[in-house]
PDB file of C-alpha atoms in Angstrom:
ATOM      1  CA  MET A  19       0.000   0.000   0.000  1.00  0.00           C
ATOM      2  CA  PHE A  20       2.742   2.457   1.035  1.00  0.00           C
ATOM      3  CA  TYR A  21       4.537   2.074  -2.281  1.00  0.00           C
ATOM      4  CA  ARG A  22       1.374   2.664  -4.301  1.00  0.00           C
ATOM      5  CA  LEU A  23       0.738   5.889  -2.387  1.00  0.00           C
ATOM      6  CA  ILE A  24       4.283   7.143  -2.685  1.00  0.00           C
ATOM      7  CA  ILE A  25       4.027   7.291  -6.486  1.00  0.00           C
ATOM      8  CA  LEU A  26       2.062  10.495  -6.025  1.00  0.00           C
ATOM      9  CA  CYS A  27       5.336  12.081  -4.979  1.00  0.00           C
ATOM     10  CA  PHE A  28       8.308  13.019  -7.103  1.00  0.00           C
ATOM     11  CA  PHE A  29      11.865  12.594  -5.873  1.00  0.00           C
ATOM     12  CA  LEU A  30      13.334  15.889  -7.010  1.00  0.00           C
ATOM     13  CA  PRO A  31      15.489  18.469  -5.253  1.00  0.00           C
ATOM     14  CA  GLY A  32      13.716  21.619  -5.181  1.00  0.00           C
ATOM     15  CA  GLN A  33       5.612  31.251  -6.985  1.00  0.00           C
ATOM     16  CA  LEU A  34       3.804  33.096  -8.885  1.00  0.00           C
ATOM     17  CA  PHE A  35       1.935  35.985  -7.283  1.00  0.00           C
ATOM     18  CA  GLY A  36      -1.830  36.014  -7.222  1.00  0.00           C
ATOM     19  CA  GLN A  37      -4.267  34.070  -5.119  1.00  0.00           C
ATOM     20  CA  PHE A  38      -2.443  32.113  -2.438  1.00  0.00           C
ATOM     21  CA  PHE A  39      -3.373  28.450  -2.533  1.00  0.00           C
ATOM     22  CA  PHE A  40      -2.285  26.628   0.586  1.00  0.00           C
ATOM     23  CA  ARG A  41      -4.609  23.614   0.906  1.00  0.00           C
ATOM     24  CA  MET A  42      -5.707  20.897  -1.455  1.00  0.00           C
ATOM     25  CA  GLU A  43      -7.898  17.858  -0.900  1.00  0.00           C
ATOM     26  CA  GLY A  44      -9.883  15.414  -2.960  1.00  0.00           C
ATOM     27  CA  GLU A  45     -10.533  11.807  -3.808  1.00  0.00           C
ATOM     28  CA  PHE A  46      -7.880   9.638  -5.405  1.00  0.00           C
ATOM     29  CA  SER A  47      -7.578   6.222  -6.960  1.00  0.00           C
ATOM     30  CA  ILE A  48      -4.360   4.440  -7.878  1.00  0.00           C
ATOM     31  CA  LYS A  49      -4.471   1.499 -10.246  1.00  0.00           C
ATOM     32  CA  GLN A  50      -1.261  -0.456 -10.721  1.00  0.00           C
ATOM     33  CA  LYS A  51      -0.603  -3.253 -13.202  1.00  0.00           C
ATOM     34  CA  ASN A  52       2.673  -5.132 -13.481  1.00  0.00           C
ATOM     35  CA  GLY A  53       1.784  -7.546 -16.254  1.00  0.00           C
ATOM     36  CA  TYR A  54       0.562 -10.252 -13.910  1.00  0.00           C
ATOM     37  CA  PHE A  55      -1.242  -8.596 -11.019  1.00  0.00           C
ATOM     38  CA  GLN A  56      -3.379  -5.517 -10.542  1.00  0.00           C
ATOM     39  CA  ASN A  57      -3.710  -3.417  -7.388  1.00  0.00           C
ATOM     40  CA  LEU A  58      -6.250  -0.721  -6.619  1.00  0.00           C
ATOM     41  CA  THR A  59      -6.155   1.867  -3.839  1.00  0.00           C
ATOM     42  CA  ILE A  60      -8.986   4.350  -3.234  1.00  0.00           C
ATOM     43  CA  GLY A  61      -9.298   7.125  -0.692  1.00  0.00           C
ATOM     44  CA  HIS A  62      -9.102  10.814   0.157  1.00  0.00           C
ATOM     45  CA  PHE A  63      -5.993  13.014   0.253  1.00  0.00           C
ATOM     46  CA  TYR A  64      -5.217  16.187   2.229  1.00  0.00           C
ATOM     47  CA  TYR A  65      -2.236  18.498   1.867  1.00  0.00           C
ATOM     48  CA  ASP A  66      -1.434  21.805   3.586  1.00  0.00           C
ATOM     49  CA  ARG A  67       1.648  23.771   2.512  1.00  0.00           C
ATOM     50  CA  ASN A  68       1.998  25.246   5.998  1.00  0.00           C
ATOM     51  CA  THR A  69       1.979  22.020   8.015  1.00  0.00           C
ATOM     52  CA  ARG A  70       3.825  20.091   5.264  1.00  0.00           C
ATOM     53  CA  LYS A  71       1.816  16.984   6.139  1.00  0.00           C
ATOM     54  CA  LEU A  72       0.559  14.853   3.263  1.00  0.00           C
ATOM     55  CA  VAL A  73      -2.311  12.667   4.445  1.00  0.00           C
ATOM     56  CA  TYR A  74      -3.908   9.735   2.631  1.00  0.00           C
ATOM     57  CA  LYS A  75      -7.161   8.502   4.180  1.00  0.00           C
ATOM     58  CA  VAL A  76      -7.508   5.133   2.463  1.00  0.00           C
ATOM     59  CA  ARG A  77     -10.871   3.377   2.383  1.00  0.00           C
ATOM     60  CA  PHE A  78     -10.032   0.521  -0.029  1.00  0.00           C
ATOM     61  CA  PRO A  79      -8.678  -2.159   0.116  1.00  0.00           C
ATOM     62  CA  GLU A  80      -8.945  -1.516   3.879  1.00  0.00           C
ATOM     63  CA  PRO A  81      -9.380   1.591   6.057  1.00  0.00           C
ATOM     64  CA  GLU A  82      -6.000   3.085   6.951  1.00  0.00           C
ATOM     65  CA  VAL A  83      -4.417   6.509   7.239  1.00  0.00           C
ATOM     66  CA  TYR A  84      -0.936   7.262   5.906  1.00  0.00           C
ATOM     67  CA  VAL A  85       0.855  10.492   6.805  1.00  0.00           C
ATOM     68  CA  ALA A  86       4.064  11.612   5.098  1.00  0.00           C
ATOM     69  CA  PHE A  87       5.874  14.234   7.147  1.00  0.00           C
ATOM     70  CA  ASP A  88       9.513  15.268   6.937  1.00  0.00           C
ATOM     71  CA  THR A  89      11.375  11.980   6.362  1.00  0.00           C
ATOM     72  CA  VAL A  90       8.860   9.596   7.943  1.00  0.00           C
ATOM     73  CA  MET A  91       5.777   7.790   6.636  1.00  0.00           C
ATOM     74  CA  TYR A  92       3.302   6.919   9.417  1.00  0.00           C
ATOM     75  CA  ARG A  93       0.580   4.289   9.088  1.00  0.00           C
ATOM     76  CA  PHE A  94      -2.488   4.348  11.335  1.00  0.00           C
ATOM     77  CA  LYS A  95      -5.353   1.889  11.661  1.00  0.00           C
ATOM     78  CA  GLU A  96      -8.443   2.570  13.775  1.00  0.00           C
ATOM     79  CA  GLY A  97      -6.610   5.565  15.248  1.00  0.00           C
ATOM     80  CA  ALA A  98      -3.604   3.560  16.457  1.00  0.00           C
ATOM     81  CA  LEU A  99      -0.094   3.886  15.048  1.00  0.00           C
ATOM     82  CA  GLN A 100       0.844   0.670  13.247  1.00  0.00           C
ATOM     83  CA  SER A 101       4.244   1.571  11.828  1.00  0.00           C
ATOM     84  CA  LYS A 102       6.578   4.344  10.798  1.00  0.00           C
ATOM     85  CA  GLU A 103       9.150   4.123   8.074  1.00  0.00           C
ATOM     86  CA  ARG A 104      12.017   6.373   7.068  1.00  0.00           C
ATOM     87  CA  ILE A 105      11.585   7.794   3.569  1.00  0.00           C
ATOM     88  CA  PRO A 106      13.215  10.464   1.401  1.00  0.00           C
ATOM     89  CA  GLU A 107      11.827  13.962   1.975  1.00  0.00           C
ATOM     90  CA  ILE A 108       9.104  13.607  -0.635  1.00  0.00           C
ATOM     91  CA  VAL A 109       6.432  16.048   0.533  1.00  0.00           C
ATOM     92  CA  PRO A 110       7.873  19.286  -0.944  1.00  0.00           C
ATOM     93  CA  PHE A 111       8.196  17.473  -4.278  1.00  0.00           C
ATOM     94  CA  SER A 112       4.757  15.880  -4.359  1.00  0.00           C
ATOM     95  CA  LEU A 113       2.227  16.561  -7.092  1.00  0.00           C
ATOM     96  CA  PHE A 114       0.094  18.498  -4.607  1.00  0.00           C
ATOM     97  CA  HIS A 115       2.904  20.792  -3.470  1.00  0.00           C
ATOM     98  CA  LEU A 116       4.055  21.472  -7.031  1.00  0.00           C
ATOM     99  CA  VAL A 117       0.506  22.336  -8.099  1.00  0.00           C
ATOM    100  CA  LEU A 118      -0.163  24.605  -5.109  1.00  0.00           C
ATOM    101  CA  SER A 119       3.170  26.418  -5.531  1.00  0.00           C
ATOM    102  CA  GLN A 120       2.535  26.652  -9.310  1.00  0.00           C
ATOM    103  CA  GLU A 121       5.799  24.886 -10.091  1.00  0.00           C
ATOM    104  CA  LEU A 122       4.299  21.957 -11.991  1.00  0.00           C
ATOM    105  CA  PRO A 123       5.063  23.291 -15.522  1.00  0.00           C
ATOM    106  CA  SER A 124       8.794  22.937 -14.795  1.00  0.00           C
ATOM    107  CA  TYR A 125       8.187  19.889 -12.583  1.00  0.00           C
ATOM    108  CA  GLY A 126       9.895  21.838  -9.812  1.00  0.00           C
ATOM    109  CA  LEU A 127      13.196  21.691 -11.692  1.00  0.00           C
ATOM    110  CA  GLU A 128      13.639  25.457 -11.987  1.00  0.00           C
ATOM    111  CA  THR A 129      14.153  25.667  -8.218  1.00  0.00           C
ATOM    112  CA  SER A 130      16.171  22.459  -7.977  1.00  0.00           C
ATOM    113  CA  LEU A 131      19.830  21.616  -8.470  1.00  0.00           C
ATOM    114  CA  TYR A 132      19.051  20.605 -12.048  1.00  0.00           C
ATOM    115  CA  ARG A 133      19.735  23.066 -14.873  1.00  0.00           C
ATOM    116  CA  PRO A 134      18.345  23.233 -18.418  1.00  0.00           C
ATOM    117  CA  GLU A 135      20.774  21.870 -21.002  1.00  0.00           C
ATOM    118  CA  LYS A 136      18.697  22.474 -24.138  1.00  0.00           C
ATOM    119  CA  THR A 137      15.180  23.301 -25.286  1.00  0.00           C
ATOM    120  CA  GLU A 138      13.708  22.254 -28.609  1.00  0.00           C
ATOM    121  CA  LYS A 139      10.333  22.063 -30.329  1.00  0.00           C
ATOM    122  CA  GLU A 140       8.790  18.838 -31.591  1.00  0.00           C
ATOM    123  CA  LYS A 141       5.430  19.332 -33.279  1.00  0.00           C
ATOM    124  CA  ASP A 142       3.248  21.003 -30.616  1.00  0.00           C
ATOM    125  CA  LEU A 143       5.548  20.124 -27.694  1.00  0.00           C
ATOM    126  CA  ILE A 144       8.325  22.147 -26.101  1.00  0.00           C
ATOM    127  CA  LEU A 145      10.964  19.710 -24.840  1.00  0.00           C
ATOM    128  CA  THR A 146      13.517  20.774 -22.232  1.00  0.00           C
ATOM    129  CA  THR A 147      16.378  18.544 -21.160  1.00  0.00           C
ATOM    130  CA  TRP A 148      17.455  19.038 -17.538  1.00  0.00           C
ATOM    131  CA  ILE A 149      20.727  17.720 -16.149  1.00  0.00           C
ATOM    132  CA  PRO A 150      22.000  17.437 -12.567  1.00  0.00           C
ATOM    133  CA  PRO A 151      25.206  19.146 -11.431  1.00  0.00           C
ATOM    134  CA  GLU A 152      28.357  17.323 -12.481  1.00  0.00           C
ATOM    135  CA  SER A 153      29.044  16.247  -8.892  1.00  0.00           C
ATOM    136  CA  LEU A 154      25.730  14.310  -8.808  1.00  0.00           C
ATOM    137  CA  GLN A 155      25.708  12.806 -12.293  1.00  0.00           C
ATOM    138  CA  ASP A 156      26.815   9.437 -10.903  1.00  0.00           C
ATOM    139  CA  LYS A 157      23.582   9.331  -8.839  1.00  0.00           C
ATOM    140  CA  TYR A 158      20.974  11.117 -10.967  1.00  0.00           C
ATOM    141  CA  GLY A 159      20.177  11.015 -14.654  1.00  0.00           C
ATOM    142  CA  LYS A 160      18.764  13.595 -17.005  1.00  0.00           C
ATOM    143  CA  ILE A 161      15.072  14.508 -17.076  1.00  0.00           C
ATOM    144  CA  ILE A 162      13.092  15.697 -20.073  1.00  0.00           C
ATOM    145  CA  THR A 163       9.942  17.772 -19.587  1.00  0.00           C
ATOM    146  CA  ALA A 164       7.371  18.248 -22.328  1.00  0.00           C
ATOM    147  CA  LEU A 165       5.047  21.265 -22.361  1.00  0.00           C
ATOM    148  CA  ARG A 166       1.980  21.699 -24.523  1.00  0.00           C
ATOM    149  CA  ASN A 167       0.438  25.176 -24.478  1.00  0.00           C
ATOM    150  CA  ASN A 168       2.586  25.984 -21.411  1.00  0.00           C
ATOM    151  CA  ILE A 169       1.045  23.062 -19.498  1.00  0.00           C
ATOM    152  CA  LEU A 170       3.067  20.035 -18.435  1.00  0.00           C
ATOM    153  CA  TYR A 171       2.280  17.139 -20.754  1.00  0.00           C
ATOM    154  CA  GLY A 172       4.901  14.614 -19.717  1.00  0.00           C
ATOM    155  CA  THR A 173       8.264  13.813 -18.183  1.00  0.00           C
ATOM    156  CA  ILE A 174      10.914  11.250 -19.038  1.00  0.00           C
ATOM    157  CA  PHE A 175      13.455  10.064 -16.468  1.00  0.00           C
ATOM    158  CA  TYR A 176      16.788   8.465 -17.258  1.00  0.00           C
ATOM    159  CA  THR A 177      19.269   6.573 -15.126  1.00  0.00           C
ATOM    160  CA  PRO A 178      22.776   7.994 -14.605  1.00  0.00           C
ATOM    161  CA  GLY A 179      23.881   5.538 -17.307  1.00  0.00           C
ATOM    162  CA  GLY A 180      21.422   6.984 -19.817  1.00  0.00           C
ATOM    163  CA  GLU A 181      18.824   4.196 -19.768  1.00  0.00           C
ATOM    164  CA  LEU A 182      15.113   4.923 -19.678  1.00  0.00           C
ATOM    165  CA  ALA A 183      13.871   4.832 -16.060  1.00  0.00           C
ATOM    166  CA  SER A 184      10.228   5.924 -16.397  1.00  0.00           C
ATOM    167  CA  ARG A 185       7.738   8.039 -18.337  1.00  0.00           C
ATOM    168  CA  GLN A 186       4.870  10.114 -16.971  1.00  0.00           C
ATOM    169  CA  PHE A 187       1.918  11.765 -18.666  1.00  0.00           C
ATOM    170  CA  PHE A 188      -0.328  14.453 -17.168  1.00  0.00           C
ATOM    171  CA  GLU A 189      -3.820  14.502 -18.616  1.00  0.00           C
ATOM    172  CA  ASP A 190      -7.396  15.694 -18.156  1.00  0.00           C
ATOM    173  CA  TYR A 191      -6.526  19.046 -16.590  1.00  0.00           C
ATOM    174  CA  VAL A 192      -9.329  20.730 -14.683  1.00  0.00           C
ATOM    175  CA  ASN A 193      -9.724  24.329 -13.571  1.00  0.00           C
ATOM    176  CA  VAL A 194     -10.211  24.501  -9.808  1.00  0.00           C
ATOM    177  CA  SER A 195     -10.769  28.087  -8.653  1.00  0.00           C
ATOM    178  CA  GLY A 196      -8.343  29.294 -11.312  1.00  0.00           C
ATOM    179  CA  LEU A 197      -5.680  26.663 -10.585  1.00  0.00           C
ATOM    180  CA  ILE A 198      -5.035  24.161 -13.370  1.00  0.00           C
ATOM    181  CA  VAL A 199      -4.705  20.625 -11.979  1.00  0.00           C
ATOM    182  CA  PRO A 200      -4.079  17.337 -13.834  1.00  0.00           C
ATOM    183  CA  SER A 201      -6.774  14.853 -12.824  1.00  0.00           C
ATOM    184  CA  ARG A 202      -5.156  11.838 -14.503  1.00  0.00           C
ATOM    185  CA  ILE A 203      -1.487  10.881 -14.269  1.00  0.00           C
ATOM    186  CA  ILE A 204       0.034   7.875 -16.025  1.00  0.00           C
ATOM    187  CA  ARG A 205       3.411   6.453 -15.059  1.00  0.00           C
ATOM    188  CA  ILE A 206       5.099   3.686 -17.062  1.00  0.00           C
ATOM    189  CA  THR A 207       8.214   2.041 -15.658  1.00  0.00           C
ATOM    190  CA  PRO A 208      10.138  -0.687 -17.512  1.00  0.00           C
ATOM    191  CA  LYS A 209      11.081  -3.660 -15.342  1.00  0.00           C
ATOM    192  CA  GLY A 210      12.841  -6.456 -17.130  1.00  0.00           C
ATOM    193  CA  LYS A 211      10.587  -7.788 -19.874  1.00  0.00           C
ATOM    194  CA  ILE A 212       7.446  -6.076 -18.565  1.00  0.00           C
ATOM    195  CA  GLU A 213       6.270  -2.546 -17.867  1.00  0.00           C
ATOM    196  CA  ILE A 214       4.676  -1.415 -14.613  1.00  0.00           C
ATOM    197  CA  TYR A 215       1.685   0.733 -15.466  1.00  0.00           C
ATOM    198  CA  GLU A 216       0.266   3.104 -12.859  1.00  0.00           C
ATOM    199  CA  GLU A 217      -2.800   5.289 -13.322  1.00  0.00           C
ATOM    200  CA  ILE A 218      -3.704   7.958 -10.777  1.00  0.00           C
ATOM    201  CA  LYS A 219      -7.060   9.715 -10.906  1.00  0.00           C
ATOM    202  CA  LEU A 220      -8.058  12.725  -8.810  1.00  0.00           C
ATOM    203  CA  ARG A 221     -11.688  13.781  -8.312  1.00  0.00           C
ATOM    204  CA  ASN A 222     -13.698  16.366  -6.396  1.00  0.00           C
ATOM    205  CA  ILE A 223     -10.638  18.549  -5.796  1.00  0.00           C
ATOM    206  CA  GLN A 224     -11.072  21.404  -3.311  1.00  0.00           C
ATOM    207  CA  LEU A 225      -8.723  24.271  -2.490  1.00  0.00           C
ATOM    208  CA  ASN A 226      -8.233  26.279   0.700  1.00  0.00           C
ATOM    209  CA  ASN A 227     -10.823  24.353   2.717  1.00  0.00           C
ATOM    210  CA  VAL A 228     -10.582  25.772   6.246  1.00  0.00           C
ATOM    211  CA  ALA A 229     -12.504  22.828   7.671  1.00  0.00           C
ATOM    212  CA  GLU A 230     -11.121  19.312   8.209  1.00  0.00           C
ATOM    213  CA  ASN A 231      -8.277  20.709  10.311  1.00  0.00           C
ATOM    214  CA  PHE A 232      -7.835  17.324  11.985  1.00  0.00           C
ATOM    215  CA  TYR A 233      -6.637  15.759   8.749  1.00  0.00           C
ATOM    216  CA  TYR A 234      -4.743  18.773   7.446  1.00  0.00           C
ATOM    217  CA  ASP A 235      -2.704  18.822  10.668  1.00  0.00           C
ATOM    218  CA  PHE A 236      -2.974  15.169  11.583  1.00  0.00           C
ATOM    219  CA  PRO A 237      -1.593  14.593  15.109  1.00  0.00           C
ATOM    220  CA  LEU A 238       1.643  12.613  15.060  1.00  0.00           C
ATOM    221  CA  PRO A 239       3.592  10.924  17.855  1.00  0.00           C
ATOM    222  CA  ALA A 240       7.006  12.219  18.826  1.00  0.00           C
ATOM    223  CA  LEU A 241       9.889  10.563  16.992  1.00  0.00           C
TER     224      LEU A 241
END
């Protein structure tokens, strides 16, 4: 379950002025196929830029609550802590944070350690190749972002050795109070002779909801 939820976050080092969006919530579903098996996770998500807590209230396949905060993922069941696991600091680089901070078009790369190497046009897409600093090129590969009409259409990740690591596509954008949000995200990851296919759908997205404070600032035990 944890690994299906974590695909909503992007492992990248990392505002426009106008209305300040600081909260986002909605329903999500994650469908994952690996060629042999299929998994489905359904629930509700909450994210607040101020608390930096990303909360997944899962209702299927079983009721659980996952909270990503700092470098820990907490798992609760029936209000009781079941486990906590160390993770990379994913929250500032999640889809929700990038959308709220209006950094999604560059995939957060403009404020990261990556730098643009080249930009070119291919039909109706603007392709930008981003590379990590030379000191980190043994750990991170290049990333290509594709924009269509100034909206992020897709990303391609490569390994440090130049092999394809994964592809992502951002589709079915919706306008939520003036903020443009992708409601369908596809990720395809090659693994041996098969491809892992992941489809994320977001529905009933709300912004700046001042209610539901319990979930937006979910109480966590001391480390």
